[in-house]
């Protein structure tokens, strides 16, 4: 009496939970598990390396599924066929065993070898293919260097030298030409990180004192989500980046714009009046993350990136000038470079064209004045343990770190940084 009623309770609770959850499962648009096409999907791929890896995944899945069905069928057959039906069955001798039967043993061994070979051949081919750019494509390869740090990525273009400076350097948004193999040297300046752009290629670690590399290719121009995939400290989970793939002409234009020194807003010259579409299609979670594009988005992520390249419609030269001055006074210059202006630091991301990126704080925050202000106000709330926090002072009133920036200072700095297109 007591036990069955105990069993019934979880049963009823389960049924009720299912009843509640079913509308969500049936209609919930956020629940795209079955489509598996999220930003960091390894199944909806966008390049040859990731495609090869996904194919291998499917081969392994199908082979193991066949084995599972065979084993489960034999097991089910044995359970039904040889179950004890009478009292006498329970004490009967076991039926004749397959053990020692050469036909059964050899065919099982052969079957196992066959299954392994089916998996091994595409595995070896995939290992070979994904390791390095195919010989025939070598001449067409574009080289980039990615250097990880706690908790952001520096991207350098060794083929794009700037006189008296060195290779073109940017941060957290890797812009590449589409339809060309990209060979990326992977480095780290501190701990082990891992470079992962799920739609383009599997992850490869960035290991101290060891040169590693990865190659990948984007089939078409696009905007791809990346993520550090090796636990690397406090803010590992928010160590993100983007890869922007462009057509040949657009990529060349981007390189030319990036190689130019930082943009200076002259007091008398109004900026080109180009309206930028609102980021309304960005669904934000509590962090203000650039996490997900709504289904009804009218602006694709790539188009949004394109718009980000243009200066804002309205700019205040006096405010920008004040921000530029604060950028020196508040020691920002010690860690950041604004090429052609004051900064020369290399501890933090290169900010020469920071406003042309869609995200800040290593892919965590959308690059808008609001989010930029928030990042300057309390960097440690966005990215715990980051060096801008260590470098800052602790405000005795709030107990929170800052660079003794007033709200007016922040407004001016945001205006300055936002002008760096
Ligand atoms: Cu870098 Cu995890």
Tab-separated table of C-alpha atoms and ligand atoms in Angstrom:
chain	number	residue	atom	x	y	z
A	1	UNK	CA	0.000	0.000	0.000
A	2	UNK	CA	2.630	2.442	1.132
A	3	UNK	CA	5.251	1.641	-1.522
A	4	UNK	CA	2.935	1.847	-4.544
A	5	UNK	CA	1.663	5.241	-3.362
A	6	UNK	CA	5.282	6.408	-3.070
A	7	UNK	CA	5.883	5.302	-6.631
A	8	UNK	CA	2.742	6.999	-7.840
A	9	UNK	CA	3.780	10.401	-6.493
A	10	UNK	CA	6.902	10.820	-8.658
A	11	UNK	CA	4.870	9.431	-11.536
A	12	UNK	CA	2.239	12.115	-11.103
A	13	UNK	CA	4.882	14.814	-10.653
A	14	UNK	CA	6.640	13.647	-13.794
A	15	UNK	CA	3.416	13.728	-15.793
A	16	UNK	CA	2.660	17.209	-14.507
A	17	UNK	CA	6.180	18.435	-15.348
A	18	UNK	CA	5.847	16.996	-18.840
A	19	UNK	CA	2.464	18.669	-19.274
A	20	UNK	CA	3.990	21.996	-18.298
A	21	UNK	CA	7.066	21.538	-20.456
A	22	UNK	CA	5.381	20.231	-23.591
A	23	UNK	CA	4.240	23.614	-24.963
A	24	UNK	CA	7.833	24.805	-24.475
A	25	UNK	CA	9.225	21.746	-26.219
A	26	UNK	CA	6.741	22.025	-29.055
A	27	UNK	CA	6.697	25.755	-29.648
A	28	UNK	CA	9.739	27.201	-27.854
A	29	UNK	CA	11.732	28.970	-30.550
A	30	UNK	CA	14.743	29.321	-28.268
A	31	UNK	CA	14.907	25.581	-28.048
A	32	UNK	CA	16.752	24.795	-31.229
A	33	UNK	CA	18.379	21.621	-29.954
A	34	UNK	CA	16.897	19.524	-32.735
A	35	UNK	CA	18.130	21.828	-35.438
A	36	UNK	CA	21.555	22.105	-33.820
A	37	UNK	CA	22.322	25.243	-35.813
A	38	UNK	CA	23.532	27.513	-33.006
A	39	UNK	CA	26.364	29.984	-33.522
A	40	UNK	CA	28.867	27.448	-32.298
A	41	UNK	CA	27.394	24.401	-33.983
A	42	UNK	CA	29.899	21.804	-35.104
A	43	UNK	CA	27.223	20.144	-37.240
A	44	UNK	CA	26.114	23.075	-39.355
A	45	UNK	CA	29.526	23.794	-40.814
A	46	UNK	CA	30.810	26.543	-43.091
A	47	UNK	CA	34.198	25.352	-44.311
A	48	UNK	CA	36.057	22.297	-45.618
A	49	UNK	CA	37.954	21.493	-42.404
A	50	UNK	CA	34.868	21.535	-40.176
A	51	UNK	CA	32.941	19.654	-42.871
A	52	UNK	CA	35.509	16.853	-42.939
A	53	UNK	CA	35.329	16.631	-39.148
A	54	UNK	CA	31.524	16.563	-39.147
A	55	UNK	CA	31.535	13.819	-41.783
A	56	UNK	CA	33.847	11.751	-39.617
A	57	UNK	CA	31.521	12.299	-36.678
A	58	UNK	CA	28.595	10.972	-38.717
A	59	UNK	CA	30.535	7.906	-39.943
A	60	UNK	CA	31.396	7.050	-36.348
A	61	UNK	CA	27.798	7.637	-35.270
A	62	UNK	CA	26.336	5.382	-37.969
A	63	UNK	CA	28.830	2.556	-37.400
A	64	UNK	CA	28.257	2.625	-33.643
A	65	UNK	CA	24.505	2.835	-34.195
A	66	UNK	CA	24.589	-0.336	-36.324
A	67	UNK	CA	26.664	-2.106	-33.656
A	68	UNK	CA	24.271	-0.916	-30.965
A	69	UNK	CA	21.243	-2.202	-32.858
A	70	UNK	CA	22.903	-5.598	-33.483
A	71	UNK	CA	24.010	-6.066	-29.872
A	72	UNK	CA	20.722	-4.811	-28.447
A	73	UNK	CA	18.730	-7.132	-30.769
A	74	UNK	CA	20.784	-10.182	-29.777
A	75	UNK	CA	20.419	-9.218	-26.122
A	76	UNK	CA	16.660	-8.729	-26.446
A	77	UNK	CA	16.364	-12.053	-28.307
A	78	UNK	CA	18.325	-13.880	-25.593
A	79	UNK	CA	16.280	-12.309	-22.816
A	80	UNK	CA	12.984	-13.367	-24.390
A	81	UNK	CA	14.000	-16.736	-25.768
A	82	UNK	CA	15.921	-18.039	-22.748
A	83	UNK	CA	13.908	-16.554	-19.925
A	84	UNK	CA	12.857	-18.971	-17.165
A	85	UNK	CA	9.213	-19.872	-17.668
A	86	UNK	CA	8.807	-22.564	-15.016
A	87	UNK	CA	10.314	-23.469	-11.669
A	88	UNK	CA	12.324	-26.196	-13.428
A	89	UNK	CA	13.833	-23.680	-15.903
A	90	UNK	CA	15.368	-21.740	-13.037
A	91	UNK	CA	17.467	-24.733	-12.039
A	92	UNK	CA	18.165	-26.040	-15.536
A	93	UNK	CA	21.645	-26.333	-17.093
A	94	UNK	CA	22.649	-23.349	-19.260
A	95	UNK	CA	22.020	-23.874	-23.005
A	96	UNK	CA	24.994	-24.768	-25.304
A	97	UNK	CA	27.568	-21.926	-25.223
A	98	UNK	CA	29.284	-20.231	-28.154
A	99	UNK	CA	32.593	-20.178	-26.268
A	100	UNK	CA	35.183	-22.263	-28.122
A	101	UNK	CA	33.122	-22.353	-31.292
A	102	UNK	CA	35.643	-21.289	-33.984
A	103	UNK	CA	32.978	-20.059	-36.392
A	104	UNK	CA	31.358	-17.767	-33.807
A	105	UNK	CA	34.663	-16.493	-32.382
A	106	UNK	CA	36.344	-15.818	-35.728
A	107	UNK	CA	33.305	-14.095	-37.171
A	108	UNK	CA	32.985	-11.843	-34.099
A	109	UNK	CA	36.682	-10.902	-34.347
A	110	UNK	CA	36.355	-10.307	-38.074
A	111	UNK	CA	33.220	-8.229	-37.528
A	112	UNK	CA	34.994	-6.053	-34.941
A	113	UNK	CA	37.991	-5.552	-37.231
A	114	UNK	CA	35.661	-4.668	-40.085
A	115	UNK	CA	33.888	-2.034	-37.971
A	116	UNK	CA	37.220	-0.556	-36.847
A	117	UNK	CA	38.507	-0.418	-40.415
A	118	UNK	CA	35.353	1.372	-41.557
A	119	UNK	CA	36.044	4.012	-38.911
A	120	UNK	CA	39.835	4.029	-39.274
A	121	UNK	CA	40.050	4.763	-43.008
A	122	UNK	CA	38.063	8.040	-42.922
A	123	UNK	CA	39.713	8.928	-39.586
A	124	UNK	CA	43.209	8.696	-41.046
A	125	UNK	CA	42.131	10.582	-44.149
A	126	UNK	CA	40.561	13.313	-42.006
A	127	UNK	CA	43.620	13.555	-39.744
A	128	UNK	CA	45.761	13.957	-42.845
A	129	UNK	CA	43.459	16.531	-44.424
A	130	UNK	CA	42.845	18.675	-41.355
A	131	UNK	CA	46.478	18.722	-40.226
A	132	UNK	CA	47.736	21.132	-42.856
A	133	UNK	CA	46.692	22.944	-46.019
A	134	UNK	CA	46.579	20.515	-48.981
A	135	UNK	CA	49.680	20.734	-51.203
A	136	UNK	CA	47.712	22.010	-54.202
A	137	UNK	CA	46.325	24.918	-52.150
A	138	UNK	CA	49.576	25.934	-50.423
A	139	UNK	CA	50.334	28.763	-52.848
A	140	UNK	CA	46.916	30.320	-52.186
A	141	UNK	CA	47.255	30.210	-48.378
A	142	UNK	CA	46.893	33.338	-46.258
A	143	UNK	CA	48.999	33.467	-43.071
A	144	UNK	CA	47.850	34.941	-39.772
A	145	UNK	CA	49.197	34.764	-36.222
A	146	UNK	CA	46.837	34.405	-33.263
A	147	UNK	CA	48.267	35.054	-29.817
A	148	UNK	CA	46.190	34.264	-26.744
A	149	UNK	CA	46.412	36.082	-23.431
A	150	UNK	CA	44.279	36.052	-20.307
A	151	UNK	CA	41.561	36.738	-21.650
A	152	UNK	CA	41.677	37.955	-25.199
A	153	UNK	CA	43.177	37.236	-28.609
A	154	UNK	CA	45.688	39.288	-30.580
A	155	UNK	CA	45.633	38.768	-34.350
A	156	UNK	CA	48.600	39.745	-36.502
A	157	UNK	CA	49.036	39.792	-40.261
A	158	UNK	CA	52.708	39.040	-41.014
A	159	UNK	CA	52.122	39.744	-44.708
A	160	UNK	CA	50.923	43.283	-43.916
A	161	UNK	CA	53.933	45.167	-42.588
A	162	UNK	CA	53.575	48.758	-41.478
A	163	UNK	CA	56.777	50.800	-41.844
A	164	UNK	CA	58.411	51.425	-38.501
A	165	UNK	CA	55.780	49.426	-36.595
A	166	UNK	CA	55.746	45.784	-37.709
A	167	UNK	CA	52.886	43.573	-38.767
A	168	UNK	CA	49.322	44.860	-38.722
A	169	UNK	CA	47.813	43.934	-35.343
A	170	UNK	CA	44.195	43.800	-34.244
A	171	UNK	CA	42.277	42.060	-31.477
A	172	UNK	CA	39.359	39.720	-30.869
A	173	UNK	CA	37.899	39.927	-34.363
A	174	UNK	CA	39.901	38.002	-36.926
A	175	UNK	CA	39.131	39.193	-40.425
A	176	UNK	CA	40.059	36.738	-43.172
A	177	UNK	CA	39.524	36.343	-46.900
A	178	UNK	CA	36.778	33.798	-47.705
A	179	UNK	CA	37.375	30.877	-50.079
A	180	UNK	CA	41.091	30.792	-49.291
A	181	UNK	CA	42.935	28.478	-46.898
A	182	UNK	CA	43.993	30.394	-43.788
A	183	UNK	CA	46.982	29.076	-41.878
A	184	UNK	CA	46.998	30.432	-38.359
A	185	UNK	CA	50.075	30.305	-36.155
A	186	UNK	CA	48.883	29.736	-32.588
A	187	UNK	CA	50.794	31.328	-29.718
A	188	UNK	CA	50.150	32.230	-26.106
A	189	UNK	CA	51.884	34.664	-23.796
A	190	UNK	CA	50.779	33.039	-20.547
A	191	UNK	CA	48.847	29.811	-19.935
A	192	UNK	CA	47.374	27.194	-22.277
A	193	UNK	CA	44.429	28.435	-24.311
A	194	UNK	CA	42.645	26.825	-27.231
A	195	UNK	CA	41.564	28.316	-30.538
A	196	UNK	CA	38.126	27.193	-31.654
A	197	UNK	CA	35.786	28.432	-34.367
A	198	UNK	CA	33.285	25.539	-34.376
A	199	UNK	CA	31.762	26.218	-37.783
A	200	UNK	CA	35.173	26.457	-39.457
A	201	UNK	CA	37.447	23.959	-37.697
A	202	UNK	CA	38.013	21.867	-34.601
A	203	UNK	CA	39.980	23.255	-31.662
A	204	UNK	CA	43.772	23.402	-31.439
A	205	UNK	CA	45.607	24.332	-28.251
A	206	UNK	CA	47.840	27.374	-27.842
A	207	UNK	CA	50.673	26.122	-25.677
A	208	UNK	CA	53.427	28.183	-23.974
A	209	UNK	CA	56.840	27.772	-25.631
A	210	UNK	CA	55.463	25.638	-28.400
A	211	UNK	CA	54.581	26.668	-31.926
A	212	UNK	CA	51.238	25.241	-32.944
A	213	UNK	CA	49.117	25.971	-35.981
A	214	UNK	CA	45.708	25.338	-37.461
A	215	UNK	CA	44.248	25.790	-40.903
A	216	UNK	CA	40.710	26.599	-41.846
A	217	UNK	CA	38.705	28.057	-44.672
A	218	UNK	CA	35.330	29.788	-44.963
A	219	UNK	CA	33.201	28.707	-47.944
A	220	UNK	CA	31.535	32.109	-48.179
A	221	UNK	CA	31.787	35.537	-46.555
A	222	UNK	CA	30.313	35.301	-43.066
A	223	UNK	CA	30.495	36.144	-39.392
A	224	UNK	CA	31.525	33.293	-37.114
A	225	UNK	CA	31.627	32.839	-33.353
A	226	UNK	CA	34.829	31.621	-31.684
A	227	UNK	CA	35.679	30.633	-28.153
A	228	UNK	CA	38.730	29.760	-26.089
A	229	UNK	CA	38.249	26.055	-25.479
A	230	UNK	CA	40.762	25.315	-22.752
A	231	UNK	CA	40.201	26.353	-19.150
A	232	UNK	CA	42.590	29.257	-18.610
A	233	UNK	CA	41.525	31.028	-15.432
A	234	UNK	CA	38.765	33.240	-14.020
A	235	UNK	CA	37.368	34.515	-17.280
A	236	UNK	CA	37.908	31.521	-19.538
A	237	UNK	CA	34.187	31.300	-20.256
A	238	UNK	CA	34.105	34.880	-21.523
A	239	UNK	CA	37.255	34.608	-23.641
A	240	UNK	CA	35.568	34.762	-26.987
A	241	UNK	CA	36.280	36.099	-30.430
A	242	UNK	CA	34.807	36.430	-33.887
A	243	UNK	CA	35.987	35.491	-37.336
A	244	UNK	CA	34.788	37.699	-40.166
A	245	UNK	CA	35.286	36.249	-43.652
A	246	UNK	CA	35.151	38.687	-46.564
A	247	UNK	CA	35.347	38.526	-50.342
A	248	UNK	CA	38.749	39.347	-51.900
A	249	UNK	CA	38.005	42.995	-52.728
A	250	UNK	CA	36.332	43.751	-49.415
A	251	UNK	CA	39.178	42.090	-47.533
A	252	UNK	CA	41.742	44.211	-49.412
A	253	UNK	CA	39.753	47.344	-48.536
A	254	UNK	CA	39.603	46.310	-44.919
A	255	UNK	CA	43.381	45.746	-44.820
A	256	UNK	CA	43.990	49.186	-46.310
A	257	UNK	CA	41.687	50.828	-43.738
A	258	UNK	CA	43.314	48.950	-40.871
A	259	UNK	CA	46.844	49.813	-41.946
A	260	UNK	CA	45.991	53.495	-41.786
A	261	UNK	CA	46.821	55.215	-38.489
A	262	UNK	CA	44.050	56.011	-36.013
A	263	UNK	CA	41.321	58.315	-37.215
A	264	UNK	CA	41.410	61.859	-35.912
A	265	UNK	CA	38.177	63.822	-35.773
A	266	UNK	CA	38.939	67.364	-36.788
A	267	UNK	CA	37.070	70.054	-34.912
A	268	UNK	CA	35.523	71.525	-38.037
A	269	UNK	CA	34.848	68.442	-40.157
A	270	UNK	CA	31.560	66.662	-39.553
A	271	UNK	CA	31.704	62.914	-40.080
A	272	UNK	CA	30.052	61.274	-43.051
A	273	UNK	CA	26.373	60.875	-42.189
A	274	UNK	CA	25.978	57.133	-42.329
A	275	UNK	CA	23.260	55.629	-40.158
A	276	UNK	CA	24.062	52.363	-38.551
A	277	UNK	CA	21.225	49.833	-38.211
A	278	UNK	CA	20.246	49.262	-34.638
A	279	UNK	CA	21.441	46.158	-32.917
A	280	UNK	CA	17.864	45.364	-31.946
A	281	UNK	CA	18.221	41.925	-33.415
A	282	UNK	CA	20.835	41.050	-30.839
A	283	UNK	CA	19.162	39.108	-28.066
A	284	UNK	CA	20.959	39.938	-24.885
A	285	UNK	CA	21.311	37.881	-21.784
A	286	UNK	CA	22.064	39.520	-18.461
A	287	UNK	CA	25.670	40.121	-19.474
A	288	UNK	CA	24.687	42.108	-22.550
A	289	UNK	CA	26.291	39.341	-24.545
A	290	UNK	CA	26.180	39.183	-28.247
A	291	UNK	CA	24.776	35.737	-27.878
A	292	UNK	CA	22.113	35.109	-30.394
A	293	UNK	CA	20.455	36.654	-33.388
A	294	UNK	CA	16.683	36.713	-33.409
A	295	UNK	CA	14.929	34.751	-36.122
A	296	UNK	CA	13.417	37.910	-37.536
A	297	UNK	CA	16.697	39.786	-37.729
A	298	UNK	CA	16.705	42.171	-40.641
A	299	UNK	CA	20.413	42.815	-40.354
A	300	UNK	CA	22.714	39.847	-40.685
A	301	UNK	CA	25.719	39.743	-38.356
A	302	UNK	CA	28.021	40.310	-41.342
A	303	UNK	CA	26.034	43.334	-42.525
A	304	UNK	CA	26.129	44.707	-39.028
A	305	UNK	CA	29.903	44.302	-39.058
A	306	UNK	CA	30.045	46.150	-42.378
A	307	UNK	CA	28.046	49.055	-40.973
A	308	UNK	CA	30.335	49.151	-37.972
A	309	UNK	CA	33.167	50.234	-40.287
A	310	UNK	CA	31.582	53.662	-40.813
A	311	UNK	CA	31.887	56.620	-38.436
A	312	UNK	CA	28.883	57.560	-36.322
A	313	UNK	CA	26.353	59.974	-37.697
A	314	UNK	CA	26.900	62.569	-35.031
A	315	UNK	CA	30.246	63.218	-33.428
A	316	UNK	CA	31.335	65.806	-30.914
A	317	UNK	CA	34.934	66.824	-31.730
A	318	UNK	CA	35.417	68.666	-28.417
A	319	UNK	CA	34.264	65.663	-26.391
A	320	UNK	CA	36.433	63.322	-28.462
A	321	UNK	CA	39.449	65.568	-27.871
A	322	UNK	CA	38.792	65.478	-24.126
A	323	UNK	CA	38.512	61.681	-24.273
A	324	UNK	CA	41.812	61.468	-26.113
A	325	UNK	CA	43.471	63.539	-23.394
A	326	UNK	CA	41.965	61.358	-20.669
A	327	UNK	CA	43.206	58.294	-22.521
A	328	UNK	CA	46.733	59.533	-21.752
A	329	UNK	CA	46.131	60.909	-18.281
A	330	UNK	CA	44.330	57.858	-16.951
A	331	UNK	CA	47.230	55.594	-17.971
A	332	UNK	CA	45.285	53.789	-20.730
A	333	UNK	CA	48.274	54.443	-23.018
A	334	UNK	CA	50.476	52.200	-20.912
A	335	UNK	CA	48.644	49.068	-22.007
A	336	UNK	CA	46.967	49.971	-25.297
A	337	UNK	CA	48.232	51.125	-28.668
A	338	UNK	CA	46.402	53.702	-30.729
A	339	UNK	CA	48.744	53.772	-33.704
A	340	UNK	CA	49.408	57.258	-35.001
A	341	UNK	CA	48.299	58.795	-31.708
A	342	UNK	CA	49.547	58.393	-28.169
A	343	UNK	CA	49.228	54.822	-26.995
A	344	UNK	CA	52.081	52.377	-27.376
A	345	UNK	CA	51.245	49.665	-24.803
A	346	UNK	CA	51.004	46.039	-25.831
A	347	UNK	CA	49.630	44.488	-22.627
A	348	UNK	CA	46.065	45.038	-23.767
A	349	UNK	CA	44.333	44.872	-27.154
A	350	UNK	CA	45.406	47.237	-29.917
A	351	UNK	CA	42.732	49.950	-30.070
A	352	UNK	CA	43.772	51.734	-33.279
A	353	UNK	CA	40.487	50.823	-34.988
A	354	UNK	CA	38.557	49.496	-31.996
A	355	UNK	CA	35.309	51.175	-33.022
A	356	UNK	CA	35.259	49.154	-36.249
A	357	UNK	CA	34.766	45.951	-34.268
A	358	UNK	CA	31.305	44.645	-33.406
A	359	UNK	CA	32.324	43.496	-29.947
A	360	UNK	CA	34.555	44.593	-27.094
A	361	UNK	CA	36.090	42.830	-24.097
A	362	UNK	CA	37.003	39.777	-26.226
A	363	UNK	CA	33.683	39.109	-27.893
A	364	UNK	CA	31.689	39.486	-24.698
A	365	UNK	CA	30.002	42.854	-25.053
A	366	UNK	CA	28.385	44.395	-28.031
A	367	UNK	CA	30.407	47.432	-29.113
A	368	UNK	CA	27.912	50.178	-28.306
A	369	UNK	CA	28.421	53.364	-26.241
A	370	UNK	CA	26.347	51.856	-23.414
A	371	UNK	CA	28.347	48.668	-23.201
A	372	UNK	CA	31.646	50.513	-23.608
A	373	UNK	CA	30.723	52.786	-20.710
A	374	UNK	CA	29.773	49.790	-18.624
A	375	UNK	CA	33.099	48.118	-19.400
A	376	UNK	CA	35.022	51.253	-18.357
A	377	UNK	CA	32.913	51.701	-15.245
A	378	UNK	CA	33.286	48.202	-13.803
A	379	UNK	CA	35.528	45.995	-15.929
A	380	UNK	CA	35.674	43.364	-13.243
A	381	UNK	CA	31.943	42.775	-13.376
A	382	UNK	CA	32.164	41.991	-17.063
A	383	UNK	CA	35.342	39.980	-17.001
A	384	UNK	CA	36.501	38.906	-13.545
A	385	UNK	CA	40.233	39.049	-12.961
A	386	UNK	CA	41.132	41.023	-16.080
A	387	UNK	CA	44.228	43.203	-16.072
A	388	UNK	CA	42.350	46.463	-16.542
A	389	UNK	CA	40.930	45.641	-13.143
A	390	UNK	CA	44.323	44.909	-11.597
A	391	UNK	CA	45.666	48.090	-13.115
A	392	UNK	CA	42.835	50.122	-11.695
A	393	UNK	CA	42.303	51.590	-8.294
A	394	UNK	CA	39.771	50.453	-5.762
A	395	UNK	CA	37.132	53.065	-5.136
A	396	UNK	CA	36.942	53.345	-1.325
A	397	UNK	CA	33.244	54.243	-1.503
A	398	UNK	CA	31.904	51.455	-3.663
A	399	UNK	CA	34.731	49.017	-3.066
A	400	UNK	CA	34.788	48.557	-6.821
A	401	UNK	CA	37.764	49.015	-9.085
A	402	UNK	CA	38.010	51.946	-11.417
A	403	UNK	CA	40.525	54.367	-12.807
A	404	UNK	CA	38.961	57.171	-10.772
A	405	UNK	CA	36.817	57.926	-13.785
A	406	UNK	CA	33.859	60.218	-13.269
A	407	UNK	CA	30.745	59.687	-15.372
A	408	UNK	CA	31.827	62.698	-17.460
A	409	UNK	CA	35.233	61.101	-18.013
A	410	UNK	CA	33.560	57.897	-19.132
A	411	UNK	CA	31.334	59.771	-21.572
A	412	UNK	CA	34.388	61.488	-23.069
A	413	UNK	CA	36.405	58.254	-23.280
A	414	UNK	CA	33.487	56.456	-24.909
A	415	UNK	CA	33.204	59.256	-27.474
A	416	UNK	CA	36.932	59.036	-28.194
A	417	UNK	CA	37.050	55.250	-28.460
A	418	UNK	CA	33.908	55.220	-30.597
A	419	UNK	CA	35.605	57.578	-33.050
A	420	UNK	CA	38.433	55.111	-33.670
A	421	UNK	CA	36.984	53.516	-36.774
B	1	LIG	CU1	41.725	31.176	-22.768
B	1	LIG	CU2	40.211	29.599	-21.868
